[in-house]
Short mmCIF file of C-alpha atoms in Angstrom, two decimals:
data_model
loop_
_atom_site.label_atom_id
_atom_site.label_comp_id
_atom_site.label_asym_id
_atom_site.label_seq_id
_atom_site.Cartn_x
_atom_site.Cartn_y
_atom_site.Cartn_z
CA UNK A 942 -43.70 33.98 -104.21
CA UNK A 943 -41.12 31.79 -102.45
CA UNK A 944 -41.43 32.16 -98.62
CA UNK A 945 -37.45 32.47 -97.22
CA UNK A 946 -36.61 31.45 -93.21
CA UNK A 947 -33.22 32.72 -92.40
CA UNK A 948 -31.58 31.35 -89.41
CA UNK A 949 -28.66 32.49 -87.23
CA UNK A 950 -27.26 31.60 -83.35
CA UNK A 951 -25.84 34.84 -83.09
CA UNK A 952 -27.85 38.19 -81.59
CA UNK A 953 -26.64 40.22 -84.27
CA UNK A 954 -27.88 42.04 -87.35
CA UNK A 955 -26.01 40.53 -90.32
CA UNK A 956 -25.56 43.01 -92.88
CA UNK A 957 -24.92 40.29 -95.45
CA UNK A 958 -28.56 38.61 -94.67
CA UNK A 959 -29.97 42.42 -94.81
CA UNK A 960 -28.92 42.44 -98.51
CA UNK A 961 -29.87 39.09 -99.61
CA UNK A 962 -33.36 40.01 -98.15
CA UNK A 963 -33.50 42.98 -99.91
CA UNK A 964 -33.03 41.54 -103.37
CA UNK A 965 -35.38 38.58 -102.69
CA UNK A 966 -38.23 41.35 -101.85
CA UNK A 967 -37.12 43.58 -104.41
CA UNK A 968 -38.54 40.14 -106.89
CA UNK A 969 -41.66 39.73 -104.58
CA UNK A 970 -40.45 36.91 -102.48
CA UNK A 971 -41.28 36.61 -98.95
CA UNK A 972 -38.49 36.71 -95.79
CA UNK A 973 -37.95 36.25 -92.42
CA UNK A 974 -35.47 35.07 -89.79
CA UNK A 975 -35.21 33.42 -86.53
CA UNK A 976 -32.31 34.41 -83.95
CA UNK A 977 -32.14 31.31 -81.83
CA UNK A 978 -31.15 33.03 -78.75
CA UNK A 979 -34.25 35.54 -78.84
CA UNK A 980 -36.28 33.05 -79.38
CA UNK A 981 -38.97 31.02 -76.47
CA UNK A 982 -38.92 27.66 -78.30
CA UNK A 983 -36.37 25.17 -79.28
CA UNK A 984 -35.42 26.61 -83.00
CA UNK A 985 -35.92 23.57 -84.97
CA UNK A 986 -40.26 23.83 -83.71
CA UNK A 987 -40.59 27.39 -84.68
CA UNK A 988 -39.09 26.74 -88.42
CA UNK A 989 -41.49 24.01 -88.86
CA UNK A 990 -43.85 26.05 -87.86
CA UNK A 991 -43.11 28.31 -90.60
CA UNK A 992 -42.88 26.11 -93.46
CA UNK A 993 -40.53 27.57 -95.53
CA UNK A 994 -39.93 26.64 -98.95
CA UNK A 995 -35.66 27.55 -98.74
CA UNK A 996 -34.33 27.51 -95.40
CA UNK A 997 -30.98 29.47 -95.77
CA UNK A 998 -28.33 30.29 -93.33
CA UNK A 999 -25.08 32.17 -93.82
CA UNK A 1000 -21.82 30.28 -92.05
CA UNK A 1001 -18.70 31.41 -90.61
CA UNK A 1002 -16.98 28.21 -89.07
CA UNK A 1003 -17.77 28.64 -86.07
CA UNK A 1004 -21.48 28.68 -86.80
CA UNK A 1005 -21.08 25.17 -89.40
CA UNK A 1006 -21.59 22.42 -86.94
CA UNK A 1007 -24.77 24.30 -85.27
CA UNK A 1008 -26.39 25.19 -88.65
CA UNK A 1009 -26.08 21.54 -89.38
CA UNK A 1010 -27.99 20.53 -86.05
CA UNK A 1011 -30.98 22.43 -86.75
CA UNK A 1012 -31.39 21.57 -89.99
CA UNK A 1013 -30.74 17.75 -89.27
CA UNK A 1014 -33.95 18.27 -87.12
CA UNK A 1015 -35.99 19.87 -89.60
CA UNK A 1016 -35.54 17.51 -91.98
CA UNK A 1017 -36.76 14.95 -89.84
CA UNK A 1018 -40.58 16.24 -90.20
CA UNK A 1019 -40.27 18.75 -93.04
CA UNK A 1020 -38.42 19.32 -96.26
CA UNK A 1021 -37.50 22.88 -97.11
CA UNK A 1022 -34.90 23.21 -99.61
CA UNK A 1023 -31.38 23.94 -97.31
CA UNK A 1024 -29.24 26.17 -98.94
CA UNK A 1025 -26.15 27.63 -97.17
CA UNK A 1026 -23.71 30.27 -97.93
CA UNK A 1027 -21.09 32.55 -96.05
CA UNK A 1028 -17.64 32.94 -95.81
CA UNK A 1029 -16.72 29.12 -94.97
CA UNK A 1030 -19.01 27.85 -97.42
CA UNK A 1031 -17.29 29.87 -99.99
CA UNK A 1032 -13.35 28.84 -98.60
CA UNK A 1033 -14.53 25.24 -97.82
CA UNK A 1034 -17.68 24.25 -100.23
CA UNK A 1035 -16.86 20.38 -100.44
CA UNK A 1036 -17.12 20.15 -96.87
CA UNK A 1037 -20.10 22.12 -97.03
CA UNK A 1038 -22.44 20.13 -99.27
CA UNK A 1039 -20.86 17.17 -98.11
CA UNK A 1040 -23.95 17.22 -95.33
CA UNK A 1041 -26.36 14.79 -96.09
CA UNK A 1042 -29.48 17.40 -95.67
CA UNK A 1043 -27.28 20.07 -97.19
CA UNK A 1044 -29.15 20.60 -100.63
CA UNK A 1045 -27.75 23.45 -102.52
CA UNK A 1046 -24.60 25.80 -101.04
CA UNK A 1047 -23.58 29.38 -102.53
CA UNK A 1048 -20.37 30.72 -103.29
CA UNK A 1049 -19.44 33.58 -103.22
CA UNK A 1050 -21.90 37.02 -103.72
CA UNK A 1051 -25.51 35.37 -102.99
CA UNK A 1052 -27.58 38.76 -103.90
CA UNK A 1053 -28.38 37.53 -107.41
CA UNK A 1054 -28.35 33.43 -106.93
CA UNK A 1055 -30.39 33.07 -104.49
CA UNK A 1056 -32.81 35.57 -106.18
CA UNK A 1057 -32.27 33.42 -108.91
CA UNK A 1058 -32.74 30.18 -106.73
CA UNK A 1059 -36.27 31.84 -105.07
CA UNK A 1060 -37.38 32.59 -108.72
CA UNK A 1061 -36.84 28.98 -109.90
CA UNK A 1062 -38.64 27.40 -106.89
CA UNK A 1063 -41.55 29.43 -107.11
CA UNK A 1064 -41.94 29.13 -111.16
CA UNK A 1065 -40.98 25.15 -110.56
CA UNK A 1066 -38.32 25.53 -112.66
CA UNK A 1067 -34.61 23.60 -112.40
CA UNK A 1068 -32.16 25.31 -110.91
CA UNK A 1069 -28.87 23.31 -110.83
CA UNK A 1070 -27.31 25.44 -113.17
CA UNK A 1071 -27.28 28.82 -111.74
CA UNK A 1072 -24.04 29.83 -111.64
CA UNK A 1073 -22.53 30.42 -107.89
CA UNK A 1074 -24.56 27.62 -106.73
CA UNK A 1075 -23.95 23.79 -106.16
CA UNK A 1076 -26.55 21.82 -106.17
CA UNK A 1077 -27.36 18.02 -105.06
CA UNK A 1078 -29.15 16.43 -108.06
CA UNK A 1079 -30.10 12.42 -108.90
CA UNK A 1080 -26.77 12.59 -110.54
CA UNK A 1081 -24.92 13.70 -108.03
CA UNK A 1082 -23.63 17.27 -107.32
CA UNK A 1083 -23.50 20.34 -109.78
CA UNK A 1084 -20.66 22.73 -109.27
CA UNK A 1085 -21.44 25.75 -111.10
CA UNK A 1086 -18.58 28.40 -111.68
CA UNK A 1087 -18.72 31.43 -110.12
CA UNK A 1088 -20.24 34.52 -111.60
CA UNK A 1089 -17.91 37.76 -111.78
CA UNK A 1090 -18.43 39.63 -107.92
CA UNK A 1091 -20.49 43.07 -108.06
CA UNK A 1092 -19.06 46.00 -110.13
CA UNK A 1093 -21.27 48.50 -109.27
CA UNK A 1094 -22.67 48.36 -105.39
CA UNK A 1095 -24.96 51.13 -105.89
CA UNK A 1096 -27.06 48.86 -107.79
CA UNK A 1097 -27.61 46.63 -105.21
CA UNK A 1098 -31.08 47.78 -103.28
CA UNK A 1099 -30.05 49.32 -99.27
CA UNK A 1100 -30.42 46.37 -97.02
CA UNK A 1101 -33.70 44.97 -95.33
CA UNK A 1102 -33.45 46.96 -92.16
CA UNK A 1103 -37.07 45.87 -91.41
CA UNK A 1104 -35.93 41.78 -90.96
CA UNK A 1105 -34.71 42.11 -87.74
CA UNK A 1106 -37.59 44.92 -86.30
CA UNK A 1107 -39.85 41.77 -85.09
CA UNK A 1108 -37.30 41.53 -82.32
CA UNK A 1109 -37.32 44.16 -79.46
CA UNK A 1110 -33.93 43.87 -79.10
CA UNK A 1111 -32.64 45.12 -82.37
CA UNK A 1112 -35.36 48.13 -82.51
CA UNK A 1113 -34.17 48.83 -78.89
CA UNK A 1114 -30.42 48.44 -79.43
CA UNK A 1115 -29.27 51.41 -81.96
CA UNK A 1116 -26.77 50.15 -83.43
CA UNK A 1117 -26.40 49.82 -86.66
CA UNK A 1118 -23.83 48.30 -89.40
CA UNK A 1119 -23.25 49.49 -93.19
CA UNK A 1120 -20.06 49.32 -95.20
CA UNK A 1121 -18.54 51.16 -97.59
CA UNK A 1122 -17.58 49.08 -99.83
CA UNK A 1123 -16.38 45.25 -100.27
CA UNK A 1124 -13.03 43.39 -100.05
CA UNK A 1125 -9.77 44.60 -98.76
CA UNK A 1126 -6.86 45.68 -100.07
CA UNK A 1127 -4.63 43.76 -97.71
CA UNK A 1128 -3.92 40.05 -97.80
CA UNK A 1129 -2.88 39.62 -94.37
CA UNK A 1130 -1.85 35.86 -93.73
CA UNK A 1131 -4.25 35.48 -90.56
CA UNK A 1132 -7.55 36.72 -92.75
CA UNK A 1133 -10.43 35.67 -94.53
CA UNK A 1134 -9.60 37.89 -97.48
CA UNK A 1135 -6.26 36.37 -98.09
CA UNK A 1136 -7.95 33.16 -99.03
CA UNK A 1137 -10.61 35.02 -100.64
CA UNK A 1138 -9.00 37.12 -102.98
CA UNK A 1139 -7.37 33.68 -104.41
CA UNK A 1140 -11.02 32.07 -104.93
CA UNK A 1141 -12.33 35.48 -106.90
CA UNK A 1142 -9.41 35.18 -108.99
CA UNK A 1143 -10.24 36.62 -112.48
CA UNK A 1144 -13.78 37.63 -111.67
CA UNK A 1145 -13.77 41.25 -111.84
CA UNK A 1146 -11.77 43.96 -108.95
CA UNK A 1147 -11.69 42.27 -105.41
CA UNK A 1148 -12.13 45.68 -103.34
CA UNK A 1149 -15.16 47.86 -104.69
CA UNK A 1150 -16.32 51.19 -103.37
CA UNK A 1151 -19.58 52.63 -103.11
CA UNK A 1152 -20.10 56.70 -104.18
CA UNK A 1153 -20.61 58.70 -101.29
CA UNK A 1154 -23.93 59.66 -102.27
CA UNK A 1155 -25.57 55.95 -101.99
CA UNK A 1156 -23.74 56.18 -98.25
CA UNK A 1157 -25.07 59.06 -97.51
CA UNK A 1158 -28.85 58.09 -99.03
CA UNK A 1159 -28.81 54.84 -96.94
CA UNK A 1160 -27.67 56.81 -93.63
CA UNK A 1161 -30.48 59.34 -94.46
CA UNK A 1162 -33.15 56.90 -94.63
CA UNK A 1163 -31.51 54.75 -91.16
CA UNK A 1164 -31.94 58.28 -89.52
CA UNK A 1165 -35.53 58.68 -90.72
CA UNK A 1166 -36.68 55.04 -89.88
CA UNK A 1167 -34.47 53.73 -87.18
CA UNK A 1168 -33.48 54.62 -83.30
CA UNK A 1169 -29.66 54.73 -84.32
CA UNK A 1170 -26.85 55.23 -81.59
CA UNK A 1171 -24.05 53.82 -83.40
CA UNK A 1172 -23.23 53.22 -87.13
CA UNK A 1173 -20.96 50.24 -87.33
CA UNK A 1174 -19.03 49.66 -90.65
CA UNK A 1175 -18.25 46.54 -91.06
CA UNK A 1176 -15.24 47.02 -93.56
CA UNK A 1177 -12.38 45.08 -92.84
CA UNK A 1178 -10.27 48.53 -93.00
CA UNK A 1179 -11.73 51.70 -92.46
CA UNK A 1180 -9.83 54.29 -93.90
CA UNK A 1181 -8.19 52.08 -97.39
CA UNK A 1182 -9.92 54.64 -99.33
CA UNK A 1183 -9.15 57.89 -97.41
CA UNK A 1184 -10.44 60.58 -99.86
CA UNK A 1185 -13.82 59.06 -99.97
CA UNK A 1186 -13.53 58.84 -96.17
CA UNK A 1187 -12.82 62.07 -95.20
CA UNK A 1188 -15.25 63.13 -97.61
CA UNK A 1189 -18.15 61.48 -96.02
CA UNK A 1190 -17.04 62.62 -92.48
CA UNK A 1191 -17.37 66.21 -93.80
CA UNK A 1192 -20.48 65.46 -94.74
CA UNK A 1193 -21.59 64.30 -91.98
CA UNK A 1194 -19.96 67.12 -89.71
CA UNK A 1195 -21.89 69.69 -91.70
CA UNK A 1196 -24.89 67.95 -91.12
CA UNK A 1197 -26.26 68.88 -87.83
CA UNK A 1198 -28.76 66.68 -87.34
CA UNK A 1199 -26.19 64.13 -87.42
CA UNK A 1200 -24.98 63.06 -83.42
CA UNK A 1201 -24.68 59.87 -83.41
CA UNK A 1202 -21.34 57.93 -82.95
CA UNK A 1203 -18.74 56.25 -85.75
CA UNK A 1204 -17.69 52.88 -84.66
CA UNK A 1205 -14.65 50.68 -87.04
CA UNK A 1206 -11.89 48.58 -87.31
CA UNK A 1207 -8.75 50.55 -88.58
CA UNK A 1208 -5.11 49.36 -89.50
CA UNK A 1209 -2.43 51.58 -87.45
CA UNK A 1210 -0.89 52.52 -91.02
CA UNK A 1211 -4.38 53.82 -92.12
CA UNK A 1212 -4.40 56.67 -89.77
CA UNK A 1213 -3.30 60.22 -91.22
CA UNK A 1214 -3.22 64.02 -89.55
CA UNK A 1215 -5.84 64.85 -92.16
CA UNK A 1216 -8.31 62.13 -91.20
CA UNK A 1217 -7.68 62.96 -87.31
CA UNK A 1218 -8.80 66.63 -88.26
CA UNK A 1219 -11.56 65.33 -89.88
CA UNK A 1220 -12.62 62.75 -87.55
CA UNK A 1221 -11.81 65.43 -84.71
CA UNK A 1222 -14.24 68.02 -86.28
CA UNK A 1223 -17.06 65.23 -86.12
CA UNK A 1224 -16.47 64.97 -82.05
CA UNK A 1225 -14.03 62.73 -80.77
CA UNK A 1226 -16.16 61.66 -78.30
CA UNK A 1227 -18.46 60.31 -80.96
CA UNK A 1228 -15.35 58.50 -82.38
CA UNK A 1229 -15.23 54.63 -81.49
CA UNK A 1230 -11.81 53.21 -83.73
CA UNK A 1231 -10.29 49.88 -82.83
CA UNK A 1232 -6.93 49.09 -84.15
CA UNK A 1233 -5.64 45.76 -83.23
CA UNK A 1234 -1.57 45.64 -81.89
CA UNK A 1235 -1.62 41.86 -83.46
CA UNK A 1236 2.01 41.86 -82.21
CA UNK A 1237 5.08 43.55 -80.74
CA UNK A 1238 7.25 41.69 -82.88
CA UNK A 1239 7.53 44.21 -86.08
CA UNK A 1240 9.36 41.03 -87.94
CA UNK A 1241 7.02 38.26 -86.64
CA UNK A 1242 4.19 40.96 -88.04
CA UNK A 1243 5.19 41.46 -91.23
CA UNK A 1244 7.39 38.26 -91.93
CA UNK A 1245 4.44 36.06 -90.85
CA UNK A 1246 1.33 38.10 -90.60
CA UNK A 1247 2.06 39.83 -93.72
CA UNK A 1248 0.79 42.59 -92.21
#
């Protein structure tokens, strides 16, 4: 059993670290995290107090530079292997294992390689060649190619809820993210999945769907185990596929157990008479939908945004 520290600066409950904690259970390995801001002692002292064997954190940009801070500190005293992953890792991953205490990043999907990775460490085995992975060996760095993304997300295992329950905060808060599915159909010149959609070239569809029965499953069990308020998804546009959609609202409406409110980000374009019934029928008060104006300019938007 490898033991697995997460870390993160943020007070949120990253849906991404959910997963990768489920698969790492799912092969018997141990996990935790640390939220810096919830917790009493300087970060650095409570991870060395863990003594993890892979100390792993997940990066947008803006979290890089602070990632890098901590781990500079543990490394002083301890040596866990440091593996990051994310978004800018994956858009950026020469500047990303250029750290010197930086030892392996991920690229792209990390459900199965760092499953792989925890396997490896606790057998003893070498693991520079697992494909997503780079990895700092005596011969310098490994850059592995990436594997082909995730064809079928109902195989994936529903994400560690549990991770975040040793906080009072996130048992008290009730909200909760899922997704429907990953990628986006749009390549809008300001996003992530512009650049993204370039980097998965030729390694399987970009925008995947899960059925509306694993949705449903995982919002049955969040019901039955958690104090929910909210369900957050997290795609980057709700609504791209609207059948499924409105499907699962309907589902929803006719269950009547089910109160709780529908939070999203939603393109302007997205929106349709049949999913305002819908959504309507659920309670509109329930209904929480951010679109974003970007701009007035309908030339500067489409010209330049590509949007």
């Amino acid at each position: 059993m490898a033991r697995v520290l997460f870390i993160q600066q943020t007070h949120e409950e990253w849906l991404g670290v959910m997963y990768l904690s489920a698969m790492l259970k799912a092969r018997g390995h141990q996990c935790d995290i640390l939220v810096e801001p919830l917790e009493k002692e300087e970060l650095s002292r409570v991870v060395l107090g863990r003594n993890p064997d892979i100390l792993a954190v997940s990066c947008l940009t803006s979290d890089l530079y602070w990632a890098i801070s901590i781990i500079d500190r543990v490394k002083r005293s301890s040596d866990p292997l440091v593996v990051l992953g994310g978004t800018h890792v994956t858009l950026d991953p020469e500047e990303s294992i250029a750290h010197p205490n930086v030892d392996v990043i991920c690229r792209g999907e990390g459900e199965l390689p760092l499953a792989e990775l925890a396997d490896a460490v606790d057998a003893g085995d070498d693991y520079a060649a697992i494909a997503n992975l780079w990895v700092k060996t005596e011969n310098g760095i490994v850059r592995n190619e990436m594997r082909n993304l995730t064809e079928d997300l109902d195989s994936l295992p529903f994400p560690d809820r549990r991770l975040y329950t040793r906080y009072p905060f996130f048992r008290k808060r009730g909200k909760k993210s899922l997704a429907l599915g990953r990628g986006c159909p749009f390549a809008c010149a300001h996003c992530h999945n512009s650049a993204k959609m370039a980097v998965f070239k030729d390694k399987g569809r970009y925008v995947r769907w899960r059925s509306r029965e694993n949705v449903l499953g995982e919002i049955e069990v969040l019901l039955e185990t958690e104090f929910v308020s909210v369900l957050h998804f997290i795609d980057d546009s709700f609504g791209a596929n609207p059948q499924s959609l409105i499907e699962l609202v309907r589902t929803l409406t006719a269950k009547k157990k089910v109160s709780v409110a529908l939070q999203a980000n939603m393109r302007a374009d997205l929106v349709t008479e049949e999913l305002c019934a819908v959504l309507r029928d659920y309670g509109a008060d329930k209904m929480r939908l951010r679109i974003a104006v970007e701009t007035g300019n309908e030339d500067y938007r489409r010209r330049i945004l590509k949007k």
